[in-house]
Amino acid sequence: MEDKSMQLWFSEAQTPFVDFSLKINKILYTGKSDYQRIDILESKEFGRVLTQNGQITLTEKDEFIYREMMVHVPLAVNPKIKKVLIIGAGDGGFIHDLLEYPNIEHIDLVESDPMIVEVCKKYLPEISAKLDDEKVTIYYEDALRFVRWKENEYDLILVDSVDPFGAGEILFTKEFYGNCYRALTDSGILINQHESPFYAEEAATVQTVHRRIVQTFPIVKIYQAHIPSYPSGHWLFGFASKKLHPTGDLKAENWLSLGLKTKYYNTRLHIGAFALPTYVEDLLKDVE
Amino acid sequence: MEDKSMQLWFSEAQTPFVDFSLKINKILYTGKSDYQRIDILESKEFGRVLTQNGQITLTEKDEFIYREMMVHVPLAVNPKIKKVLIIGAGDGGFIHDLLEYPNIEHIDLVESDPMIVEVCKKYLPEISAKLDDEKVTIYYEDALRFVRWKENEYDLILVDSVDPFGAGEILFTKEFYGNCYRALTDSGILINQHESPFYAEEAATVQTVHRRIVQTFPIVKIYQAHIPSYPSGHWLFGFASKKLHPTGDLKAENWLSLGLKTKYYNTRLHIGAFALPTYVEDLLKDVE
């Protein structure tokens, strides 16, 4: 029974002047690893919530949006993707969707913090269920070092760095994207979470990240999604590749023929997501 | 100088379990009309904020998104629109954008609450600047009664009802949409704010409204935008018309030839905005 005498709210400062707050039933887990503070909260509206250093990483209610837009966009463009590198994303959510594609042979996941994986396995079992699949290898390593020696090995790299100016800063450097470029095969694609264009501080991050990727890859296009639990709800992703175009090379009929069940992604939305608001286009053009 | 001893925050309950809070410099206005409580807040992040009964109606920082998506979508489909009816939207923001189109001859604005117009003129002068334009007539009347006797008169009706189950409930009835249909010319378009699909209570409203419009108009298509100050940030609009299709009849080159400056709308986004996430498609299909 709910204890009415206790009102528990979690608040995230989306900017110094904007708070997003969730009513919490209880705190299921609190821990501190070598890298960060990790919490699992049970919220009324968003189900279980994973936070890293007090910032929402994912919620059970809307993680499908981020996951589907990271995974299905590149796979619908190149259904022949065999080998995938995931950087970050220790919750394992991407793996479930990747393994639905019959051509996927192997997935390497590089996560610096083992505690994220442990905690997600315990408290988010549905999301992390496929972390133990035989096609998956987890490396608890520094991602920059991991990709430094890889060459022509991956058809797809998914970069899920949550914190561009904290522990994850090194993942937003020109060196890192250059190493990713080399690690990719000829038809390789890199998908990058690109932050939000709306609040000034994140818009500046969008520009920094975009400038570095544009300097490295010949094709770079940005797409967007609605993610209610992330600051402003307006989230961007970068599609960077050596030769495949995200909409021109979309193989919609092939994707439909796979019969995958999705809640957010579809092939019309795939094309629509690359049509950006004018102020976002301007933000990106400034650094192209 | 800012008084550091005073911390003022405005919180909106987006659901009973989700709060969205803005740091406030000061409360510029508080009033109570026959219809509602009206406040103007000066916020750190969103500039001035208009609230009605404690719910955000618009903010200076992101009102351009809602305004541009209500106005430019129908005008880019039918550049010959001459006469417009606006229901609600007493802040006058739409009028500025409408008057940029050379064919617009007259705009009727029906707003039940004169206090909204007065307060916006005083505290949001840039947004409401065109309320006094000679092409504009303001009627302080009940909107349902106003449209009841109109026939074949308007090329465009913009319905900006903020509160489908409070004072604005009457604007979401089948009778109201039927009257709008009759009030429209042969090529008439109705644009309706459609709420958000994400949280359960609003998703139910989306379905109710959608069912009623689909029963009335032969062409009904839903489009979306990112509006950070609205619940979930994911907002839907309904494009309902007698014969014009929102993307098939888009006259992109004509729109571009007008040279209008926009911050959110563009003709690629126009098409992209009609590509909806799968869960939203399913929500709408259920009642079509």
Coordinates of C-alpha atoms in Angstrom, one line a residue, chain B residues 9-157:
Chain B
W9 CA 9.5 28.8 -9.2
F10 CA 6.3 28.2 -11.3
S11 CA 5.3 24.5 -11.6
E12 CA 2.8 23.0 -14.0
A13 CA 1.5 19.5 -13.3
Q14 CA 1.8 18.0 -16.8
T15 CA 0.2 14.9 -15.3
P16 CA -0.5 14.2 -11.6
F17 CA 2.9 12.6 -11.5
V18 CA 5.0 14.9 -13.7
D19 CA 5.9 18.5 -12.9
F20 CA 7.5 21.0 -15.3
S21 CA 9.0 24.0 -13.4
L22 CA 10.4 27.3 -14.5
K23 CA 12.5 29.7 -12.5
I24 CA 10.6 33.0 -12.3
N25 CA 12.1 36.5 -12.0
K26 CA 8.7 38.0 -11.1
I27 CA 5.0 37.8 -11.6
L28 CA 4.1 40.6 -14.0
Y29 CA 0.3 40.2 -13.8
T30 CA -2.3 38.2 -12.0
G31 CA -6.0 38.5 -12.7
K32 CA -9.2 36.7 -12.7
S33 CA -11.8 37.2 -15.4
D34 CA -15.3 35.8 -15.7
Y35 CA -13.7 32.8 -17.4
Q36 CA -10.4 32.0 -15.9
R37 CA -7.3 33.0 -13.9
I38 CA -4.7 34.7 -16.1
D39 CA -1.0 35.2 -15.2
I40 CA 2.0 36.7 -16.9
L41 CA 5.3 35.4 -15.5
E42 CA 8.7 36.6 -16.4
S43 CA 10.9 33.4 -16.5
K44 CA 14.6 33.0 -16.8
E45 CA 14.6 30.4 -19.6
F46 CA 11.4 31.0 -21.6
G47 CA 11.0 34.8 -21.4
R48 CA 7.5 36.0 -20.6
V49 CA 5.0 33.2 -20.0
L50 CA 1.2 33.4 -20.3
T51 CA -0.7 30.9 -18.2
Q52 CA -4.5 30.3 -18.0
N53 CA -5.7 28.6 -14.9
G54 CA -2.0 27.7 -14.1
Q55 CA -1.4 26.0 -17.4
I56 CA 1.2 27.4 -19.9
T57 CA -0.6 28.8 -23.0
L58 CA 2.5 30.3 -24.6
T59 CA 6.1 31.4 -23.8
E60 CA 8.1 34.0 -25.7
K61 CA 10.9 31.5 -26.3
D62 CA 8.9 28.8 -28.1
E63 CA 5.6 30.4 -29.2
F64 CA 7.0 30.6 -32.7
I65 CA 6.7 26.8 -33.1
Y66 CA 3.0 26.6 -32.4
R67 CA 2.2 29.8 -34.3
E68 CA 4.2 28.8 -37.5
M69 CA 2.8 25.3 -37.6
M70 CA -0.8 26.5 -37.2
V71 CA -0.5 29.2 -39.9
H72 CA 2.0 28.2 -42.6
V73 CA 0.9 24.7 -43.1
P74 CA -2.6 25.6 -44.5
L75 CA -1.3 28.8 -46.3
A76 CA 1.4 26.8 -48.1
V77 CA -1.3 24.4 -49.3
N78 CA -3.7 27.1 -50.4
P79 CA -2.0 30.4 -51.1
K80 CA -5.3 31.9 -52.2
I81 CA -6.8 32.0 -48.7
K82 CA -8.6 35.3 -48.3
K83 CA -10.8 35.2 -45.3
V84 CA -9.8 33.5 -42.0
L85 CA -11.6 32.8 -38.8
I86 CA -9.5 32.4 -35.6
I87 CA -11.2 30.8 -32.6
G88 CA -9.4 31.5 -29.3
A89 CA -5.8 32.7 -29.6
G90 CA -6.6 36.1 -28.1
D91 CA -2.8 36.8 -27.9
G92 CA -3.0 37.6 -31.6
G93 CA 0.2 35.8 -32.6
F94 CA -1.3 34.1 -35.6
I95 CA -2.4 37.4 -37.1
H96 CA 1.1 38.6 -37.6
D97 CA 2.0 35.6 -39.7
L98 CA -1.3 35.6 -41.6
L99 CA -0.9 39.2 -42.6
E100 CA 2.4 38.4 -44.3
Y101 CA 0.4 36.7 -47.0
P102 CA -0.7 39.2 -49.7
N103 CA -4.0 37.5 -50.5
I104 CA -5.4 37.7 -46.9
E105 CA -8.2 40.2 -47.0
H106 CA -9.9 39.8 -43.6
I107 CA -9.4 38.0 -40.3
D108 CA -12.2 37.5 -37.7
L109 CA -11.0 36.5 -34.3
V110 CA -13.5 35.1 -31.8
E111 CA -12.3 35.1 -28.2
S112 CA -14.7 34.6 -25.3
D113 CA -12.5 36.4 -22.8
P114 CA -11.7 40.1 -23.4
M115 CA -9.2 40.0 -20.5
I116 CA -6.9 37.7 -22.5
V117 CA -6.7 40.3 -25.3
E118 CA -6.1 43.2 -22.9
V119 CA -3.4 41.4 -20.9
C120 CA -1.6 40.2 -24.0
K121 CA -1.6 43.7 -25.5
K122 CA 0.0 45.1 -22.4
Y123 CA 2.5 42.3 -21.5
L124 CA 3.2 40.6 -24.8
P125 CA 3.2 43.6 -27.1
E126 CA 5.3 42.0 -29.9
I127 CA 3.1 39.0 -30.2
S128 CA -0.2 40.9 -30.0
A129 CA 1.0 43.9 -32.1
K130 CA -1.3 43.1 -35.1
L131 CA -4.6 42.8 -33.1
D132 CA -5.4 46.4 -34.1
D133 CA -4.7 45.9 -37.8
E134 CA -7.5 47.2 -40.0
K135 CA -8.0 43.8 -41.6
V136 CA -8.9 42.3 -38.2
T137 CA -12.2 42.2 -36.4
I138 CA -12.3 40.9 -32.8
Y139 CA -15.6 39.4 -31.6
Y140 CA -15.9 38.8 -27.8
E141 CA -18.4 36.0 -28.2
D142 CA -19.1 32.3 -27.7
A143 CA -17.4 30.6 -30.6
L144 CA -20.0 27.9 -31.0
R145 CA -22.7 30.4 -31.4
F146 CA -20.6 32.6 -33.7
V147 CA -20.0 29.8 -36.3
R148 CA -23.5 28.5 -36.1
W149 CA -24.9 30.9 -38.6
K150 CA -21.9 31.1 -41.0
E151 CA -22.0 29.5 -44.3
N152 CA -19.4 29.3 -47.1
E153 CA -17.6 32.3 -45.7
Y154 CA -14.1 31.3 -44.5
D155 CA -11.2 29.8 -46.4
L156 CA -9.4 28.8 -43.2
I157 CA -10.5 28.3 -39.6

